[in-house]
PDB file of C-alpha atoms and ligand atoms in Angstrom:
ATOM      1  CA  MET A  29      -0.270  -0.342  -0.326  1.00  0.00           C
ATOM      2  CA  THR A  30       1.469   3.436  -1.012  1.00  0.00           C
ATOM      3  CA  ALA A  31       1.180   6.137   1.538  1.00  0.00           C
ATOM      4  CA  ALA A  32      -1.938   8.973   1.095  1.00  0.00           C
ATOM      5  CA  PHE A  33       1.227  11.202   0.668  1.00  0.00           C
ATOM      6  CA  PRO A  34       3.829  10.888  -0.631  1.00  0.00           C
ATOM      7  CA  THR A  35       5.715  13.934  -0.568  1.00  0.00           C
ATOM      8  CA  PRO A  36       7.849  14.420   2.359  1.00  0.00           C
ATOM      9  CA  PRO A  37       8.344  16.428   4.253  1.00  0.00           C
ATOM     10  CA  ALA A  38       9.436  20.632   3.380  1.00  0.00           C
ATOM     11  CA  GLY A  39      13.043  20.497   3.855  1.00  0.00           C
ATOM     12  CA  THR A  40      13.537  16.705   2.589  1.00  0.00           C
ATOM     13  CA  LEU A  41      12.411  17.076  -1.254  1.00  0.00           C
ATOM     14  CA  GLU A  42      15.327  15.152  -3.227  1.00  0.00           C
ATOM     15  CA  PRO A  43      17.025  17.860  -6.122  1.00  0.00           C
ATOM     16  CA  GLY A  44      14.980  17.853  -9.438  1.00  0.00           C
ATOM     17  CA  VAL A  45      12.928  19.820 -10.799  1.00  0.00           C
ATOM     18  CA  TYR A  46       9.043  19.646 -10.085  1.00  0.00           C
ATOM     19  CA  ILE A  47       6.566  20.741 -12.421  1.00  0.00           C
ATOM     20  CA  VAL A  48       4.325  21.540 -10.295  1.00  0.00           C
ATOM     21  CA  ALA A  49      -0.232  22.925 -11.660  1.00  0.00           C
ATOM     22  CA  THR A  50      -1.269  25.731  -9.941  1.00  0.00           C
ATOM     23  CA  PRO A  51      -5.331  26.318 -10.066  1.00  0.00           C
ATOM     24  CA  ILE A  52      -6.356  28.594 -13.196  1.00  0.00           C
ATOM     25  CA  GLY A  53      -8.958  30.960 -10.736  1.00  0.00           C
ATOM     26  CA  ASN A  54     -10.541  28.475  -8.089  1.00  0.00           C
ATOM     27  CA  LEU A  55      -7.501  29.038  -5.021  1.00  0.00           C
ATOM     28  CA  GLY A  56      -8.821  26.250  -3.320  1.00  0.00           C
ATOM     29  CA  ASP A  57      -7.684  23.511  -6.106  1.00  0.00           C
ATOM     30  CA  ILE A  58      -4.011  23.659  -4.260  1.00  0.00           C
ATOM     31  CA  THR A  59      -2.883  20.175  -3.772  1.00  0.00           C
ATOM     32  CA  LEU A  60      -1.975  19.135  -0.508  1.00  0.00           C
ATOM     33  CA  ARG A  61       1.523  17.821  -3.284  1.00  0.00           C
ATOM     34  CA  ALA A  62       1.529  21.393  -4.863  1.00  0.00           C
ATOM     35  CA  ILE A  63       1.730  23.048  -1.083  1.00  0.00           C
ATOM     36  CA  ASP A  64       4.914  20.561  -0.498  1.00  0.00           C
ATOM     37  CA  VAL A  65       7.706  21.120  -2.907  1.00  0.00           C
ATOM     38  CA  LEU A  66       6.680  24.562  -3.440  1.00  0.00           C
ATOM     39  CA  ARG A  67       7.177  24.688   0.255  1.00  0.00           C
ATOM     40  CA  GLY A  68      10.205  22.581  -0.147  1.00  0.00           C
ATOM     41  CA  ALA A  69      11.662  24.335  -3.239  1.00  0.00           C
ATOM     42  CA  ALA A  70      15.061  25.765  -2.677  1.00  0.00           C
ATOM     43  CA  LEU A  71      13.869  27.972  -6.475  1.00  0.00           C
ATOM     44  CA  VAL A  72      10.680  28.394  -7.770  1.00  0.00           C
ATOM     45  CA  ALA A  73      11.407  28.872 -11.743  1.00  0.00           C
ATOM     46  CA  CYS A  74       8.095  30.922 -12.292  1.00  0.00           C
ATOM     47  CA  GLU A  75       6.373  32.534 -15.623  1.00  0.00           C
ATOM     48  CA  ASP A  76       5.583  35.908 -13.931  1.00  0.00           C
ATOM     49  CA  THR A  77       7.034  36.254 -10.529  1.00  0.00           C
ATOM     50  CA  ARG A  78       4.505  38.710  -9.321  1.00  0.00           C
ATOM     51  CA  VAL A  79       1.555  35.733 -10.452  1.00  0.00           C
ATOM     52  CA  ALA A  80       3.121  33.316  -8.186  1.00  0.00           C
ATOM     53  CA  GLY A  81       4.316  36.052  -5.909  1.00  0.00           C
ATOM     54  CA  LYS A  82       0.582  35.650  -4.993  1.00  0.00           C
ATOM     55  CA  LEU A  83       0.518  32.713  -4.612  1.00  0.00           C
ATOM     56  CA  LEU A  84       2.611  31.839  -2.202  1.00  0.00           C
ATOM     57  CA  LYS A  85       1.247  34.521  -0.366  1.00  0.00           C
ATOM     58  CA  HIS A  86      -1.652  33.068  -0.372  1.00  0.00           C
ATOM     59  CA  LEU A  87       0.090  29.740   0.843  1.00  0.00           C
ATOM     60  CA  GLY A  88       2.725  31.237   3.397  1.00  0.00           C
ATOM     61  CA  ILE A  89       5.180  30.286   1.867  1.00  0.00           C
ATOM     62  CA  LYS A  90       9.123  32.026   1.566  1.00  0.00           C
ATOM     63  CA  ALA A  91      10.596  31.484  -1.691  1.00  0.00           C
ATOM     64  CA  ARG A  92      13.254  32.322  -4.093  1.00  0.00           C
ATOM     65  CA  LEU A  93      11.905  33.142  -7.896  1.00  0.00           C
ATOM     66  CA  GLN A  94      13.309  33.083 -11.242  1.00  0.00           C
ATOM     67  CA  ARG A  95      11.261  34.143 -13.999  1.00  0.00           C
ATOM     68  CA  LEU A  96      11.221  31.708 -16.938  1.00  0.00           C
ATOM     69  CA  ASP A  97       9.138  32.756 -18.845  1.00  0.00           C
ATOM     70  CA  ASP A  98       8.981  31.512 -23.535  1.00  0.00           C
ATOM     71  CA  HIS A  99      12.282  33.788 -23.480  1.00  0.00           C
ATOM     72  CA  ALA A 100      14.288  32.775 -21.638  1.00  0.00           C
ATOM     73  CA  SER A 101      17.888  32.655 -22.574  1.00  0.00           C
ATOM     74  CA  PRO A 102      20.059  29.184 -22.662  1.00  0.00           C
ATOM     75  CA  GLU A 103      21.969  29.993 -19.987  1.00  0.00           C
ATOM     76  CA  THR A 104      19.160  31.203 -17.201  1.00  0.00           C
ATOM     77  CA  ARG A 105      17.462  27.278 -18.034  1.00  0.00           C
ATOM     78  CA  ALA A 106      20.872  25.922 -18.055  1.00  0.00           C
ATOM     79  CA  ARG A 107      21.453  27.781 -14.407  1.00  0.00           C
ATOM     80  CA  ILE A 108      18.080  26.611 -12.953  1.00  0.00           C
ATOM     81  CA  ILE A 109      19.256  23.205 -14.778  1.00  0.00           C
ATOM     82  CA  ASP A 110      22.550  23.271 -12.615  1.00  0.00           C
ATOM     83  CA  GLU A 111      20.421  24.114  -8.781  1.00  0.00           C
ATOM     84  CA  ALA A 112      18.169  21.150 -10.146  1.00  0.00           C
ATOM     85  CA  ARG A 113      20.755  19.340  -9.970  1.00  0.00           C
ATOM     86  CA  GLN A 114      21.566  19.906  -6.671  1.00  0.00           C
ATOM     87  CA  MET A 115      18.769  20.378  -4.696  1.00  0.00           C
ATOM     88  CA  PRO A 116      14.546  20.788  -5.417  1.00  0.00           C
ATOM     89  CA  VAL A 117      13.112  23.597  -8.200  1.00  0.00           C
ATOM     90  CA  ALA A 118       9.705  23.494  -9.141  1.00  0.00           C
ATOM     91  CA  LEU A 119       8.115  25.309 -12.055  1.00  0.00           C
ATOM     92  CA  VAL A 120       4.863  26.954 -12.260  1.00  0.00           C
ATOM     93  CA  SER A 121       3.348  28.994 -14.881  1.00  0.00           C
ATOM     94  CA  ASP A 122       0.654  32.032 -14.259  1.00  0.00           C
ATOM     95  CA  ALA A 123      -2.523  28.637 -13.509  1.00  0.00           C
ATOM     96  CA  GLY A 124      -2.459  25.225 -14.356  1.00  0.00           C
ATOM     97  CA  THR A 125      -0.004  22.913 -15.819  1.00  0.00           C
ATOM     98  CA  PRO A 126       2.424  24.440 -16.826  1.00  0.00           C
ATOM     99  CA  LEU A 127       4.188  23.238 -20.466  1.00  0.00           C
ATOM    100  CA  ILE A 128       0.484  23.497 -21.277  1.00  0.00           C
ATOM    101  CA  SER A 129       0.343  26.046 -23.344  1.00  0.00           C
ATOM    102  CA  ASP A 130       2.932  28.048 -21.165  1.00  0.00           C
ATOM    103  CA  PRO A 131       6.112  27.797 -20.592  1.00  0.00           C
ATOM    104  CA  GLY A 132       8.931  24.536 -19.485  1.00  0.00           C
ATOM    105  CA  PHE A 133       9.354  22.726 -22.570  1.00  0.00           C
ATOM    106  CA  ARG A 134      12.298  23.862 -22.937  1.00  0.00           C
ATOM    107  CA  LEU A 135      14.396  23.411 -19.314  1.00  0.00           C
ATOM    108  CA  VAL A 136      11.917  20.163 -19.035  1.00  0.00           C
ATOM    109  CA  ARG A 137      13.214  19.052 -22.533  1.00  0.00           C
ATOM    110  CA  GLU A 138      17.170  19.565 -21.665  1.00  0.00           C
ATOM    111  CA  ALA A 139      17.155  19.012 -17.744  1.00  0.00           C
ATOM    112  CA  ARG A 140      16.071  15.392 -19.352  1.00  0.00           C
ATOM    113  CA  ALA A 141      18.777  15.007 -21.140  1.00  0.00           C
ATOM    114  CA  ARG A 142      21.302  16.524 -18.859  1.00  0.00           C
ATOM    115  CA  GLY A 143      20.098  13.394 -16.273  1.00  0.00           C
ATOM    116  CA  VAL A 144      18.049  15.481 -13.767  1.00  0.00           C
ATOM    117  CA  THR A 145      15.210  14.512 -13.153  1.00  0.00           C
ATOM    118  CA  VAL A 146      12.518  15.548 -14.029  1.00  0.00           C
ATOM    119  CA  THR A 147       9.029  14.952 -11.825  1.00  0.00           C
ATOM    120  CA  SER A 148       5.347  16.404 -12.511  1.00  0.00           C
ATOM    121  CA  ILE A 149       2.869  16.860  -9.648  1.00  0.00           C
ATOM    122  CA  PRO A 150      -0.662  16.450 -11.177  1.00  0.00           C
ATOM    123  CA  GLY A 151      -3.164  19.553 -10.851  1.00  0.00           C
ATOM    124  CA  PRO A 152      -5.765  21.630 -12.532  1.00  0.00           C
ATOM    125  CA  CYS A 153      -5.668  21.867 -16.725  1.00  0.00           C
ATOM    126  CA  ALA A 154      -8.159  24.130 -18.538  1.00  0.00           C
ATOM    127  CA  ALA A 155      -8.226  21.876 -21.420  1.00  0.00           C
ATOM    128  CA  ILE A 156      -9.129  18.562 -18.996  1.00  0.00           C
ATOM    129  CA  SER A 157     -11.760  20.421 -17.025  1.00  0.00           C
ATOM    130  CA  ALA A 158     -13.356  21.221 -20.054  1.00  0.00           C
ATOM    131  CA  LEU A 159     -12.861  17.809 -21.577  1.00  0.00           C
ATOM    132  CA  ALA A 160     -14.590  16.728 -18.549  1.00  0.00           C
ATOM    133  CA  MET A 161     -17.619  17.903 -18.375  1.00  0.00           C
ATOM    134  CA  ALA A 162     -18.420  19.074 -22.356  1.00  0.00           C
ATOM    135  CA  GLY A 163     -20.490  15.970 -22.936  1.00  0.00           C
ATOM    136  CA  LEU A 164     -18.087  15.114 -26.338  1.00  0.00           C
ATOM    137  CA  PRO A 165     -16.379  12.100 -26.722  1.00  0.00           C
ATOM    138  CA  SER A 166     -13.639  12.541 -24.251  1.00  0.00           C
ATOM    139  CA  ASP A 167     -12.026   8.269 -25.486  1.00  0.00           C
ATOM    140  CA  ARG A 168      -9.896  10.631 -28.065  1.00  0.00           C
ATOM    141  CA  PHE A 169      -8.874  14.286 -27.439  1.00  0.00           C
ATOM    142  CA  LEU A 170      -6.659  16.715 -29.919  1.00  0.00           C
ATOM    143  CA  PHE A 171      -4.905  19.646 -27.642  1.00  0.00           C
ATOM    144  CA  ALA A 172      -4.158  22.574 -30.039  1.00  0.00           C
ATOM    145  CA  GLY A 173      -3.065  24.975 -28.020  1.00  0.00           C
ATOM    146  CA  PHE A 174      -4.869  27.969 -29.263  1.00  0.00           C
ATOM    147  CA  LEU A 175      -6.063  28.429 -32.531  1.00  0.00           C
ATOM    148  CA  PRO A 176      -4.174  31.384 -34.694  1.00  0.00           C
ATOM    149  CA  VAL A 177      -4.584  34.604 -34.271  1.00  0.00           C
ATOM    150  CA  LYS A 178      -5.356  35.794 -38.748  1.00  0.00           C
ATOM    151  CA  ASP A 179      -8.061  34.816 -40.573  1.00  0.00           C
ATOM    152  CA  LYS A 180      -6.886  32.722 -43.441  1.00  0.00           C
ATOM    153  CA  ALA A 181      -4.525  31.356 -41.091  1.00  0.00           C
ATOM    154  CA  ARG A 182      -7.128  30.568 -38.783  1.00  0.00           C
ATOM    155  CA  VAL A 183      -8.691  28.587 -41.223  1.00  0.00           C
ATOM    156  CA  GLU A 184      -5.966  26.425 -42.713  1.00  0.00           C
ATOM    157  CA  THR A 185      -5.533  25.374 -39.617  1.00  0.00           C
ATOM    158  CA  LEU A 186      -8.839  24.097 -38.750  1.00  0.00           C
ATOM    159  CA  GLU A 187      -8.747  22.590 -42.560  1.00  0.00           C
ATOM    160  CA  SER A 188      -5.196  20.705 -41.049  1.00  0.00           C
ATOM    161  CA  LEU A 189      -7.522  19.074 -38.671  1.00  0.00           C
ATOM    162  CA  ALA A 190     -10.909  18.390 -40.333  1.00  0.00           C
ATOM    163  CA  GLY A 191     -10.255  14.408 -40.643  1.00  0.00           C
ATOM    164  CA  VAL A 192      -9.103  13.890 -36.688  1.00  0.00           C
ATOM    165  CA  ALA A 193     -11.722  11.350 -35.386  1.00  0.00           C
ATOM    166  CA  ALA A 194     -11.300  12.981 -31.625  1.00  0.00           C
ATOM    167  CA  THR A 195     -12.795  15.725 -29.817  1.00  0.00           C
ATOM    168  CA  LEU A 196     -11.259  19.146 -31.225  1.00  0.00           C
ATOM    169  CA  VAL A 197      -9.750  20.577 -27.432  1.00  0.00           C
ATOM    170  CA  PHE A 198      -8.473  24.339 -28.387  1.00  0.00           C
ATOM    171  CA  TYR A 199      -7.648  27.512 -25.938  1.00  0.00           C
ATOM    172  CA  GLU A 200      -9.841  30.352 -26.617  1.00  0.00           C
ATOM    173  CA  THR A 201      -9.882  34.039 -26.673  1.00  0.00           C
ATOM    174  CA  ALA A 202     -13.008  35.863 -25.129  1.00  0.00           C
ATOM    175  CA  PRO A 203     -12.014  38.759 -28.309  1.00  0.00           C
ATOM    176  CA  ARG A 204     -11.951  36.133 -30.513  1.00  0.00           C
ATOM    177  CA  LEU A 205     -14.367  33.525 -29.642  1.00  0.00           C
ATOM    178  CA  GLU A 206     -17.093  34.747 -32.387  1.00  0.00           C
ATOM    179  CA  ARG A 207     -14.820  34.030 -35.411  1.00  0.00           C
ATOM    180  CA  SER A 208     -13.460  31.033 -34.411  1.00  0.00           C
ATOM    181  CA  LEU A 209     -17.289  29.616 -34.293  1.00  0.00           C
ATOM    182  CA  ALA A 210     -17.732  31.633 -37.611  1.00  0.00           C
ATOM    183  CA  ALA A 211     -15.013  29.623 -38.826  1.00  0.00           C
ATOM    184  CA  ILE A 212     -16.181  26.761 -37.081  1.00  0.00           C
ATOM    185  CA  ALA A 213     -19.863  26.813 -38.687  1.00  0.00           C
ATOM    186  CA  GLU A 214     -18.719  27.791 -41.824  1.00  0.00           C
ATOM    187  CA  LEU A 215     -16.460  24.390 -41.873  1.00  0.00           C
ATOM    188  CA  TRP A 216     -18.082  21.386 -39.649  1.00  0.00           C
ATOM    189  CA  PRO A 217     -22.195  23.343 -39.432  1.00  0.00           C
ATOM    190  CA  ALA A 218     -23.200  19.947 -38.010  1.00  0.00           C
ATOM    191  CA  ARG A 219     -21.147  19.109 -35.592  1.00  0.00           C
ATOM    192  CA  GLU A 220     -21.271  19.877 -31.677  1.00  0.00           C
ATOM    193  CA  VAL A 221     -19.056  22.703 -30.028  1.00  0.00           C
ATOM    194  CA  ALA A 222     -18.847  23.560 -26.970  1.00  0.00           C
ATOM    195  CA  VAL A 223     -17.792  26.938 -25.045  1.00  0.00           C
ATOM    196  CA  ALA A 224     -16.746  25.868 -21.715  1.00  0.00           C
ATOM    197  CA  ARG A 225     -15.931  29.707 -20.139  1.00  0.00           C
ATOM    198  CA  GLU A 226     -14.326  30.836 -16.291  1.00  0.00           C
ATOM    199  CA  LEU A 227     -13.705  27.525 -15.263  1.00  0.00           C
ATOM    200  CA  THR A 228     -13.825  27.311 -11.724  1.00  0.00           C
ATOM    201  CA  LYS A 229     -14.957  30.525 -11.077  1.00  0.00           C
ATOM    202  CA  LEU A 230     -17.886  32.176  -9.827  1.00  0.00           C
ATOM    203  CA  HIS A 231     -19.319  32.599 -13.132  1.00  0.00           C
ATOM    204  CA  GLU A 232     -17.735  29.307 -14.891  1.00  0.00           C
ATOM    205  CA  GLU A 233     -20.399  27.933 -18.204  1.00  0.00           C
ATOM    206  CA  CYS A 234     -19.916  25.374 -19.825  1.00  0.00           C
ATOM    207  CA  ARG A 235     -22.644  25.633 -23.730  1.00  0.00           C
ATOM    208  CA  THR A 236     -23.156  23.193 -26.500  1.00  0.00           C
ATOM    209  CA  GLY A 237     -24.673  23.006 -29.719  1.00  0.00           C
ATOM    210  CA  THR A 238     -23.977  24.318 -33.099  1.00  0.00           C
ATOM    211  CA  ALA A 239     -20.973  26.556 -33.734  1.00  0.00           C
ATOM    212  CA  ALA A 240     -23.948  28.843 -35.652  1.00  0.00           C
ATOM    213  CA  SER A 241     -26.317  28.155 -33.140  1.00  0.00           C
ATOM    214  CA  LEU A 242     -23.332  29.577 -30.240  1.00  0.00           C
ATOM    215  CA  ALA A 243     -22.133  32.508 -32.328  1.00  0.00           C
ATOM    216  CA  ALA A 244     -25.689  33.490 -32.243  1.00  0.00           C
ATOM    217  CA  HIS A 245     -25.436  33.479 -28.484  1.00  0.00           C
ATOM    218  CA  TYR A 246     -23.108  34.765 -27.566  1.00  0.00           C
ATOM    219  CA  ALA A 247     -23.618  37.493 -30.053  1.00  0.00           C
ATOM    220  CA  VAL A 248     -25.751  38.756 -27.710  1.00  0.00           C
ATOM    221  CA  HIS A 249     -24.216  37.590 -25.166  1.00  0.00           C
ATOM    222  CA  PRO A 250     -20.872  38.736 -25.207  1.00  0.00           C
ATOM    223  CA  PRO A 251     -18.407  36.624 -24.187  1.00  0.00           C
ATOM    224  CA  LYS A 252     -16.013  37.431 -20.445  1.00  0.00           C
ATOM    225  CA  GLY A 253     -12.960  35.903 -19.650  1.00  0.00           C
ATOM    226  CA  GLU A 254     -11.414  32.668 -20.498  1.00  0.00           C
ATOM    227  CA  ILE A 255     -12.575  30.135 -22.859  1.00  0.00           C
ATOM    228  CA  VAL A 256     -11.492  26.690 -23.723  1.00  0.00           C
ATOM    229  CA  LEU A 257     -13.413  25.468 -27.157  1.00  0.00           C
ATOM    230  CA  LEU A 258     -14.072  21.762 -28.579  1.00  0.00           C
ATOM    231  CA  VAL A 259     -15.857  20.615 -31.180  1.00  0.00           C
ATOM    232  CA  GLY A 260     -16.517  17.739 -31.443  1.00  0.00           C
ATOM    233  CA  PRO A 261     -15.250  14.986 -33.829  1.00  0.00           C
ATOM    234  CA  PRO A 262     -16.957  14.095 -37.224  1.00  0.00           C
ATOM    235  CA  GLY A 263     -20.014  11.871 -36.987  1.00  0.00           C
ATOM    236  CA  VAL A 264     -22.602  10.393 -38.801  1.00  0.00           C
ATOM    237  CA  ASP A 265     -24.512  13.573 -39.297  1.00  0.00           C
ATOM    238  CA  GLU A 266     -21.669  15.117 -41.200  1.00  0.00           C
ATOM    239  CA  ALA A 267     -22.410  12.555 -43.717  1.00  0.00           C
ATOM    240  CA  PRO A 268     -21.788  14.233 -48.109  1.00  0.00           C
ATOM    241  CA  ALA A 269     -25.453  15.461 -48.207  1.00  0.00           C
ATOM    242  CA  PRO A 270     -26.108  12.441 -50.884  1.00  0.00           C
ATOM    243  CA  ASP A 271     -26.735  12.594 -54.944  1.00  0.00           C
ATOM    244  CA  THR A 272     -30.333  12.599 -54.790  1.00  0.00           C
ATOM    245  CA  ASP A 273     -30.087  13.702 -58.838  1.00  0.00           C
ATOM    246  CA  ALA A 274     -27.831  11.071 -59.684  1.00  0.00           C
ATOM    247  CA  LEU A 275     -29.988   8.574 -57.212  1.00  0.00           C
ATOM    248  CA  LEU A 276     -32.938   9.263 -58.789  1.00  0.00           C
ATOM    249  CA  ARG A 277     -32.068   9.541 -62.381  1.00  0.00           C
ATOM    250  CA  ALA A 278     -31.241   5.933 -62.276  1.00  0.00           C
ATOM    251  CA  ALA A 279     -34.006   4.937 -60.686  1.00  0.00           C
ATOM    252  CA  LEU A 280     -36.243   6.910 -63.409  1.00  0.00           C
ATOM    253  CA  ALA A 281     -34.333   4.726 -65.624  1.00  0.00           C
ATOM    254  CA  GLU A 282     -36.319   1.537 -63.991  1.00  0.00           C
ATOM    255  CA  ALA A 283     -39.011   2.969 -62.527  1.00  0.00           C
ATOM    256  CA  GLY A 284     -41.480   5.569 -62.998  1.00  0.00           C
ATOM    257  CA  PRO A 285     -41.131   9.139 -61.114  1.00  0.00           C
ATOM    258  CA  GLY A 286     -43.134   7.816 -57.582  1.00  0.00           C
ATOM    259  CA  LYS A 287     -41.999   4.972 -56.875  1.00  0.00           C
ATOM    260  CA  ALA A 288     -38.179   6.316 -58.285  1.00  0.00           C
ATOM    261  CA  ALA A 289     -39.418   8.641 -54.874  1.00  0.00           C
ATOM    262  CA  GLY A 290     -40.253   6.512 -52.658  1.00  0.00           C
ATOM    263  CA  ILE A 291     -36.923   4.149 -53.296  1.00  0.00           C
ATOM    264  CA  VAL A 292     -34.432   7.415 -52.907  1.00  0.00           C
ATOM    265  CA  ALA A 293     -36.244   8.374 -50.165  1.00  0.00           C
ATOM    266  CA  LYS A 294     -36.032   5.067 -48.471  1.00  0.00           C
ATOM    267  CA  ALA A 295     -32.005   5.187 -49.012  1.00  0.00           C
ATOM    268  CA  THR A 296     -31.258   8.948 -48.104  1.00  0.00           C
ATOM    269  CA  GLY A 297     -34.192   9.667 -45.602  1.00  0.00           C
ATOM    270  CA  VAL A 298     -34.965  12.795 -48.232  1.00  0.00           C
ATOM    271  CA  ASP A 299     -38.556  14.383 -47.781  1.00  0.00           C
ATOM    272  CA  ARG A 300     -41.011  11.872 -50.919  1.00  0.00           C
ATOM    273  CA  ALA A 301     -42.468  14.369 -51.587  1.00  0.00           C
ATOM    274  CA  THR A 302     -39.040  16.833 -52.597  1.00  0.00           C
ATOM    275  CA  LEU A 303     -37.938  14.052 -53.984  1.00  0.00           C
ATOM    276  CA  TYR A 304     -41.243  13.114 -56.490  1.00  0.00           C
ATOM    277  CA  ALA A 305     -41.390  17.321 -57.665  1.00  0.00           C
ATOM    278  CA  ARG A 306     -37.596  16.817 -58.208  1.00  0.00           C
ATOM    279  CA  ALA A 307     -37.998  13.322 -60.334  1.00  0.00           C
ATOM    280  CA  LEU A 308     -41.117  14.979 -62.283  1.00  0.00           C
ATOM    281  CA  GLU A 309     -38.613  17.672 -63.445  1.00  0.00           C
ATOM    282  CA  LEU A 310     -35.546  14.623 -63.936  1.00  0.00           C
ATOM    283  CA  LYS A 311     -38.093  13.677 -66.080  1.00  0.00           C
ATOM    284  CA  GLY A 312     -39.612  17.205 -67.765  1.00  0.00           C
ATOM    285  CA  GLY A 313     -36.375  17.959 -68.800  1.00  0.00           C
TER     286      GLY A 313
HETATM  287  N1  SAM B 422      -1.709  26.607 -18.671  1.00  0.00           N
HETATM  288  C1  SAM B 422      -2.763  26.353 -18.452  1.00  0.00           C
HETATM  289  C2  SAM B 422      -3.559  24.942 -18.607  1.00  0.00           C
HETATM  290  O1  SAM B 422      -3.075  24.667 -17.855  1.00  0.00           O
HETATM  291  O2  SAM B 422      -5.188  25.153 -18.614  1.00  0.00           O
HETATM  292  C3  SAM B 422      -3.339  27.611 -19.811  1.00  0.00           C
HETATM  293  C4  SAM B 422      -2.577  27.995 -20.143  1.00  0.00           C
HETATM  294  S1  SAM B 422      -2.672  29.449 -21.364  1.00  0.00           S
HETATM  295  C5  SAM B 422      -1.250  30.231 -20.952  1.00  0.00           C
HETATM  296  C6  SAM B 422      -4.673  30.420 -20.878  1.00  0.00           C
HETATM  297  C7  SAM B 422      -5.632  29.766 -21.358  1.00  0.00           C
HETATM  298  O3  SAM B 422      -6.199  28.636 -21.077  1.00  0.00           O
HETATM  299  C8  SAM B 422      -6.649  30.605 -21.147  1.00  0.00           C
HETATM  300  O4  SAM B 422      -6.446  31.321 -22.495  1.00  0.00           O
HETATM  301  C9  SAM B 422      -8.152  29.792 -21.227  1.00  0.00           C
HETATM  302  O5  SAM B 422      -8.196  29.686 -22.702  1.00  0.00           O
HETATM  303  C10 SAM B 422      -7.264  28.627 -20.975  1.00  0.00           C
HETATM  304  N2  SAM B 422      -8.301  28.928 -19.421  1.00  0.00           N
HETATM  305  C11 SAM B 422      -7.262  28.962 -18.078  1.00  0.00           C
HETATM  306  N3  SAM B 422      -7.580  29.056 -17.536  1.00  0.00           N
HETATM  307  C12 SAM B 422      -9.371  29.144 -17.219  1.00  0.00           C
HETATM  308  C13 SAM B 422     -10.159  28.088 -16.738  1.00  0.00           C
HETATM  309  N4  SAM B 422     -10.635  29.278 -15.469  1.00  0.00           N
HETATM  310  N5  SAM B 422     -11.468  28.574 -17.671  1.00  0.00           N
HETATM  311  C14 SAM B 422     -11.049  28.375 -18.842  1.00  0.00           C
HETATM  312  N6  SAM B 422     -10.597  28.725 -19.501  1.00  0.00           N
HETATM  313  C15 SAM B 422      -9.098  29.017 -18.990  1.00  0.00           C
END
């Protein structure tokens, strides 16, 4: 049996890099292990010292902070890794799990390459929370980070994901939600979409519908706060519309308009009266 809280008490952590997930809104979501590690770390590498300082203050922890954002120099990373070889170094981002659309990838990669132990202290992650609550298929998903800002690049990125048989998960911002929903409505009008907003916070909401219906909602209620946008996988709804003209022509070669309309209606589910009217047109033409 494993101990309930296997992290050693503060001050006795092994050297290494500890990737520590922090709350995405609700401070109550910090884990007991995260607190232990932050308390025991000799250094906390963080995306923004002010943001990390606030969290640590809330936890009553005094720590030495070192900024580590996407612009950190190789020398800064090397210094942090050197320290991690001798003592515990925690890595936090502004919110959620470091490396998930947040800094840390290079540090972790280089630390591992140099034989320094890397441990993950799991916790909040907006993508996972959104996926868990949206009611879209969760057995396969593809996390694609932020969509590009420019319209053309955004559409190209979406198009490149069209054939992925999984729920797509994007990070989104309130000002860009409208354009992303418009692009999705155009490309995939039938897919189920979810907008998960302000997760773990007072105004948390998760809305589902087609991209067009969500766009209509947010046109009237402009979204605020932080957003995860999810798009369900391609489904049966999305099968290309049947070429009913071709089917009718084939049926008309064998049968009259009434029977042909009946056959095609049965095969496609399209309304029989509509097909009958079209069959008469095709026969007349
Ligand atoms: N590393 C973080 C994580 O694990 O979720 C994500 C950092 S990324 C820079 C910030 C984006 O995550 C936001 O723009 C939003 O798309 C998403 N996000 C973060 N917190 C959120 C929340 N409380 N509700 C909804 N989305 C959130």
